[in-house]
Tab-separated table of C-alpha atoms in Angstrom:
chain	number	residue	atom	x	y	z
A	916	LYS	CA	66.564	112.839	91.411
A	917	ALA	CA	66.835	109.998	93.594
A	918	GLY	CA	70.827	109.051	94.254
A	919	VAL	CA	72.324	106.045	93.379
A	920	THR	CA	71.749	103.470	95.436
A	921	GLN	CA	71.908	99.868	97.245
A	922	THR	CA	70.751	96.634	98.494
A	923	PRO	CA	71.250	94.849	100.188
A	924	ARG	CA	73.229	97.725	102.593
A	925	TYR	CA	74.263	95.078	104.998
A	926	LEU	CA	74.705	91.246	104.077
A	927	ILE	CA	77.072	88.361	105.793
A	928	LYS	CA	78.650	85.194	103.962
A	929	THR	CA	80.727	81.777	104.962
A	930	ARG	CA	83.113	80.906	102.941
A	931	GLY	CA	82.539	79.414	99.649
A	932	GLN	CA	79.312	81.006	99.114
A	933	GLN	CA	78.420	83.233	96.720
A	934	VAL	CA	76.729	86.492	96.513
A	935	THR	CA	75.020	89.090	94.020
A	936	LEU	CA	74.852	92.952	94.611
A	937	SER	CA	72.172	95.053	93.358
A	938	CYS	CA	72.652	98.740	92.155
A	939	SER	CA	70.490	101.341	90.689
A	940	PRO	CA	72.077	104.263	89.196
A	941	ILE	CA	71.103	107.946	89.236
A	942	SER	CA	68.083	108.649	86.143
A	943	GLY	CA	68.935	109.135	82.538
A	944	HIS	CA	73.016	107.576	84.240
A	945	ARG	CA	74.436	105.264	81.572
A	946	SER	CA	77.641	103.815	83.058
A	947	VAL	CA	78.176	102.318	86.188
A	948	SER	CA	81.859	101.088	88.269
A	949	TRP	CA	82.356	99.260	91.107
A	950	TYR	CA	84.798	99.789	93.734
A	951	GLN	CA	85.513	98.137	96.575
A	952	GLN	CA	87.127	99.535	100.061
A	953	THR	CA	88.822	97.086	102.570
A	954	PRO	CA	91.341	99.199	105.522
A	955	GLY	CA	94.239	97.677	103.973
A	956	GLN	CA	93.846	98.400	100.518
A	957	GLY	CA	92.007	101.472	100.297
A	958	LEU	CA	90.008	102.223	97.057
A	959	GLN	CA	90.097	99.517	94.295
A	960	PHE	CA	88.412	99.973	91.041
A	961	LEU	CA	86.314	97.160	89.797
A	962	PHE	CA	84.959	97.155	87.050
A	963	GLU	CA	83.116	99.705	84.623
A	964	TYR	CA	79.726	99.065	82.611
A	965	PHE	CA	78.154	101.052	79.815
A	966	SER	CA	74.790	100.311	77.476
A	967	GLU	CA	75.796	96.493	79.292
A	968	THR	CA	78.706	96.728	77.941
A	969	GLN	CA	81.741	96.018	80.412
A	970	ARG	CA	84.233	99.142	79.179
A	971	ASN	CA	86.918	98.707	81.700
A	972	LYS	CA	88.110	96.377	84.201
A	973	GLY	CA	90.537	96.501	87.255
A	974	ASN	CA	92.828	93.351	88.635
A	975	PHE	CA	90.764	91.369	90.417
A	976	PRO	CA	90.272	87.045	89.889
A	977	GLY	CA	87.166	86.457	87.870
A	978	ARG	CA	85.379	85.598	91.019
A	979	PHE	CA	84.344	89.101	90.702
A	980	SER	CA	82.013	89.472	87.721
A	981	GLY	CA	79.782	91.981	86.873
A	982	ARG	CA	76.872	92.087	84.662
A	983	GLN	CA	74.634	95.772	83.130
A	984	PHE	CA	70.559	95.959	82.080
A	985	SER	CA	69.097	97.828	79.500
A	986	ASN	CA	67.627	99.892	82.413
A	987	SER	CA	71.133	100.293	83.604
A	988	ARG	CA	70.754	99.013	86.413
A	989	SER	CA	73.878	96.776	87.533
A	990	GLU	CA	74.956	93.467	89.728
A	991	MET	CA	78.028	92.275	90.805
A	992	ASN	CA	78.395	88.795	91.606
A	993	VAL	CA	81.734	87.067	94.411
A	994	SER	CA	81.794	83.629	94.103
A	995	THR	CA	83.700	80.820	95.928
A	996	LEU	CA	83.716	83.514	98.646
A	997	GLU	CA	86.496	84.713	100.790
A	998	LEU	CA	87.707	85.924	103.549
A	999	GLY	CA	88.863	88.576	102.089
A	1000	ASP	CA	86.454	89.329	99.552
A	1001	SER	CA	85.175	91.463	103.068
A	1002	ALA	CA	84.761	94.740	102.462
A	1003	LEU	CA	82.537	97.736	101.327
A	1004	TYR	CA	81.273	97.344	97.968
A	1005	LEU	CA	80.493	100.760	96.311
A	1006	CYS	CA	78.831	101.560	93.339
A	1007	ALA	CA	78.879	105.130	91.122
A	1008	SER	CA	77.553	106.125	88.627
A	1009	ARG	CA	77.641	109.104	85.865
A	1010	GLU	CA	76.534	110.374	82.593
A	1011	GLY	CA	78.513	109.084	79.880
A	1012	THR	CA	82.200	107.487	80.076
A	1013	ALA	CA	85.052	109.663	80.891
A	1014	ASN	CA	85.383	112.663	82.222
A	1015	ASN	CA	82.689	113.681	83.966
A	1016	GLU	CA	81.965	112.982	88.329
A	1017	GLN	CA	80.837	109.911	89.186
A	1018	PHE	CA	78.508	109.812	91.877
A	1019	PHE	CA	78.452	107.469	94.585
A	1020	GLY	CA	76.300	104.887	96.735
A	1021	PRO	CA	76.840	104.361	100.008
A	1022	GLY	CA	77.591	100.932	99.815
A	1023	THR	CA	77.415	97.693	101.124
A	1024	ARG	CA	78.944	96.441	103.429
A	1025	LEU	CA	80.078	92.341	102.906
A	1026	THR	CA	81.215	90.221	105.371
A	1027	VAL	CA	82.286	86.521	105.206
A	1028	LEU	CA	82.783	84.658	108.084
B	1365	GLY	CA	100.917	98.747	91.079
B	1366	GLU	CA	98.851	101.947	90.003
B	1367	SER	CA	98.136	103.876	93.173
B	1368	VAL	CA	97.692	107.390	94.273
B	1369	GLY	CA	99.705	108.423	97.136
B	1370	LEU	CA	98.476	111.021	100.576
B	1371	HIS	CA	101.794	112.000	102.082
B	1372	LEU	CA	99.781	112.742	105.320
B	1373	PRO	CA	97.469	109.824	107.082
B	1374	THR	CA	95.722	112.611	109.158
B	1375	LEU	CA	95.802	115.295	109.026
B	1376	SER	CA	94.484	117.611	113.264
B	1377	VAL	CA	93.318	121.364	112.148
B	1378	GLN	CA	90.701	123.828	114.452
B	1379	GLU	CA	88.668	125.033	113.178
B	1380	GLY	CA	88.646	128.487	111.507
B	1381	ASP	CA	91.310	127.458	110.212
B	1382	ASN	CA	92.838	126.467	106.614
B	1383	SER	CA	93.615	123.197	105.746
B	1384	ILE	CA	95.127	121.969	103.301
B	1385	ILE	CA	95.133	117.897	102.169
B	1386	ASN	CA	98.519	116.822	99.315
B	1387	CYS	CA	98.486	113.765	96.826
B	1388	ALA	CA	100.506	112.725	94.522
B	1389	TYR	CA	99.774	110.805	90.914
B	1390	SER	CA	101.197	108.329	89.520
B	1391	ASN	CA	99.830	108.349	86.023
B	1392	SER	CA	101.560	111.263	83.362
B	1393	ALA	CA	98.544	109.784	80.996
B	1394	SER	CA	95.272	110.514	83.995
B	1395	ASP	CA	92.604	113.886	82.206
B	1396	TYR	CA	91.009	114.110	84.876
B	1397	PHE	CA	91.670	114.662	88.636
B	1398	ILE	CA	88.662	114.909	91.358
B	1399	TRP	CA	88.567	115.105	95.609
B	1400	TYR	CA	85.658	113.319	97.334
B	1401	LYS	CA	84.723	113.416	101.110
B	1402	GLN	CA	84.123	109.990	103.159
B	1403	GLU	CA	81.964	110.199	106.162
B	1404	SER	CA	81.823	107.846	108.562
B	1405	GLY	CA	78.934	104.755	106.577
B	1406	LYS	CA	78.909	106.582	103.686
B	1407	GLY	CA	80.139	106.544	100.422
B	1408	PRO	CA	81.981	109.207	98.467
B	1409	GLN	CA	80.789	111.453	97.923
B	1410	PHE	CA	81.994	114.515	95.066
B	1411	ILE	CA	84.156	117.387	96.348
B	1412	ILE	CA	85.991	119.462	93.761
B	1413	ASP	CA	87.223	118.524	89.982
B	1414	ILE	CA	90.040	120.037	87.333
B	1415	ARG	CA	91.160	119.130	84.059
B	1416	SER	CA	94.446	118.244	83.356
B	1417	ASN	CA	94.278	121.155	81.216
B	1418	MET	CA	94.019	123.601	84.331
B	1419	ASP	CA	95.762	123.800	87.524
B	1420	LYS	CA	93.554	125.696	89.875
B	1421	ARG	CA	89.464	125.302	90.568
B	1422	GLN	CA	87.897	127.034	92.773
B	1423	GLY	CA	85.347	126.006	94.645
B	1424	GLN	CA	82.953	126.788	97.403
B	1425	ARG	CA	85.594	127.269	99.903
B	1426	VAL	CA	87.356	124.504	98.926
B	1427	THR	CA	89.873	124.964	95.665
B	1428	VAL	CA	91.869	122.336	94.426
B	1429	LEU	CA	95.193	122.876	92.269
B	1430	LEU	CA	97.411	120.353	89.449
B	1431	ASN	CA	101.091	120.732	89.511
B	1432	LYS	CA	101.249	118.620	86.031
B	1433	THR	CA	105.484	118.729	86.425
B	1434	VAL	CA	106.215	116.750	89.927
B	1435	LYS	CA	102.746	114.449	89.767
B	1436	HIS	CA	100.604	116.850	92.787
B	1437	LEU	CA	97.244	117.291	94.161
B	1438	SER	CA	96.042	119.474	96.528
B	1439	LEU	CA	92.975	120.627	98.407
B	1440	GLN	CA	92.547	123.408	100.314
B	1441	ILE	CA	89.676	124.479	102.611
B	1442	ALA	CA	89.850	127.265	103.830
B	1443	ALA	CA	88.123	128.237	107.910
B	1444	THR	CA	87.497	124.963	107.925
B	1445	GLN	CA	84.784	123.597	110.376
B	1446	PRO	CA	83.401	120.802	111.759
B	1447	GLY	CA	81.614	119.197	109.747
B	1448	ASP	CA	84.239	119.928	107.403
B	1449	SER	CA	86.288	115.965	109.671
B	1450	ALA	CA	85.874	113.089	106.971
B	1451	VAL	CA	88.279	110.500	105.718
B	1452	TYR	CA	89.243	112.563	102.167
B	1453	PHE	CA	90.697	110.106	98.264
B	1454	CYS	CA	92.218	112.146	95.174
B	1455	ALA	CA	91.940	110.153	92.507
B	1456	GLU	CA	92.349	110.230	89.029
B	1457	ASN	CA	90.924	108.763	85.653
B	1458	LYS	CA	92.859	107.409	84.041
B	1459	PRO	CA	92.030	106.817	80.663
B	1460	PRO	CA	90.343	104.844	78.514
B	1461	GLY	CA	87.132	105.477	80.024
B	1462	GLY	CA	86.265	105.868	84.228
B	1463	LYS	CA	88.615	104.109	86.029
B	1464	LEU	CA	89.643	106.100	89.268
B	1465	ILE	CA	92.587	105.238	90.740
B	1466	PHE	CA	92.354	106.211	94.455
B	1467	GLY	CA	94.686	107.659	97.344
B	1468	GLN	CA	95.277	105.707	100.025
B	1469	GLY	CA	93.050	108.355	101.448
B	1470	THR	CA	93.889	111.635	104.620
B	1471	GLU	CA	91.788	111.846	108.207
B	1472	LEU	CA	90.391	115.303	108.290
B	1473	SER	CA	90.405	115.984	112.493
B	1474	VAL	CA	88.765	119.581	113.582
B	1475	LYS	CA	89.216	120.651	116.825
B	1476	PRO	CA	86.310	122.457	118.440
């Protein structure tokens, strides 16, 4: 099976712009989670989707949003970008909703100038 | 806030030695724990997991120990190899659902 794929791999934006990141989970996986990774804060949970429904949400402002499509592919959007949004955004997928392995994609490196 | 903390940010070992990476978690309700390995430029890679009803689990060259009394998790790597050099993260699954709370990470450096 192909692994989790994320596009684009690298992205440069300027403050105030918005960005959309895409994640394709492993075939058959219905749960997709998003994480933000920065040197200062480490890996932080953004949100989790299962069957097109947001199941869990982390402590991020409303500028961060996401959605999941019927084929389990997911997108996350960040509006009104700030310098502090520069990070590696990781997507992870798994079969169910709890207590099983999450497989991570390679991430999208977002740089906000 | 919620956190899973690591005692040591860096660990340097000699090739062939055993490595032990420690982790303290904060949420007593967490029911599932995972160790991930992250190499430069890549996403975290699953190493081994353990459920809260167990205290030890072994994989290939790796062992995870869980002590719920003191909320401590450890990863033991036997016969550490240069390819084991990476950042290691512990994570706890906080129910409901699949929210993983990650530790800050420990960088393991293996000297040949």
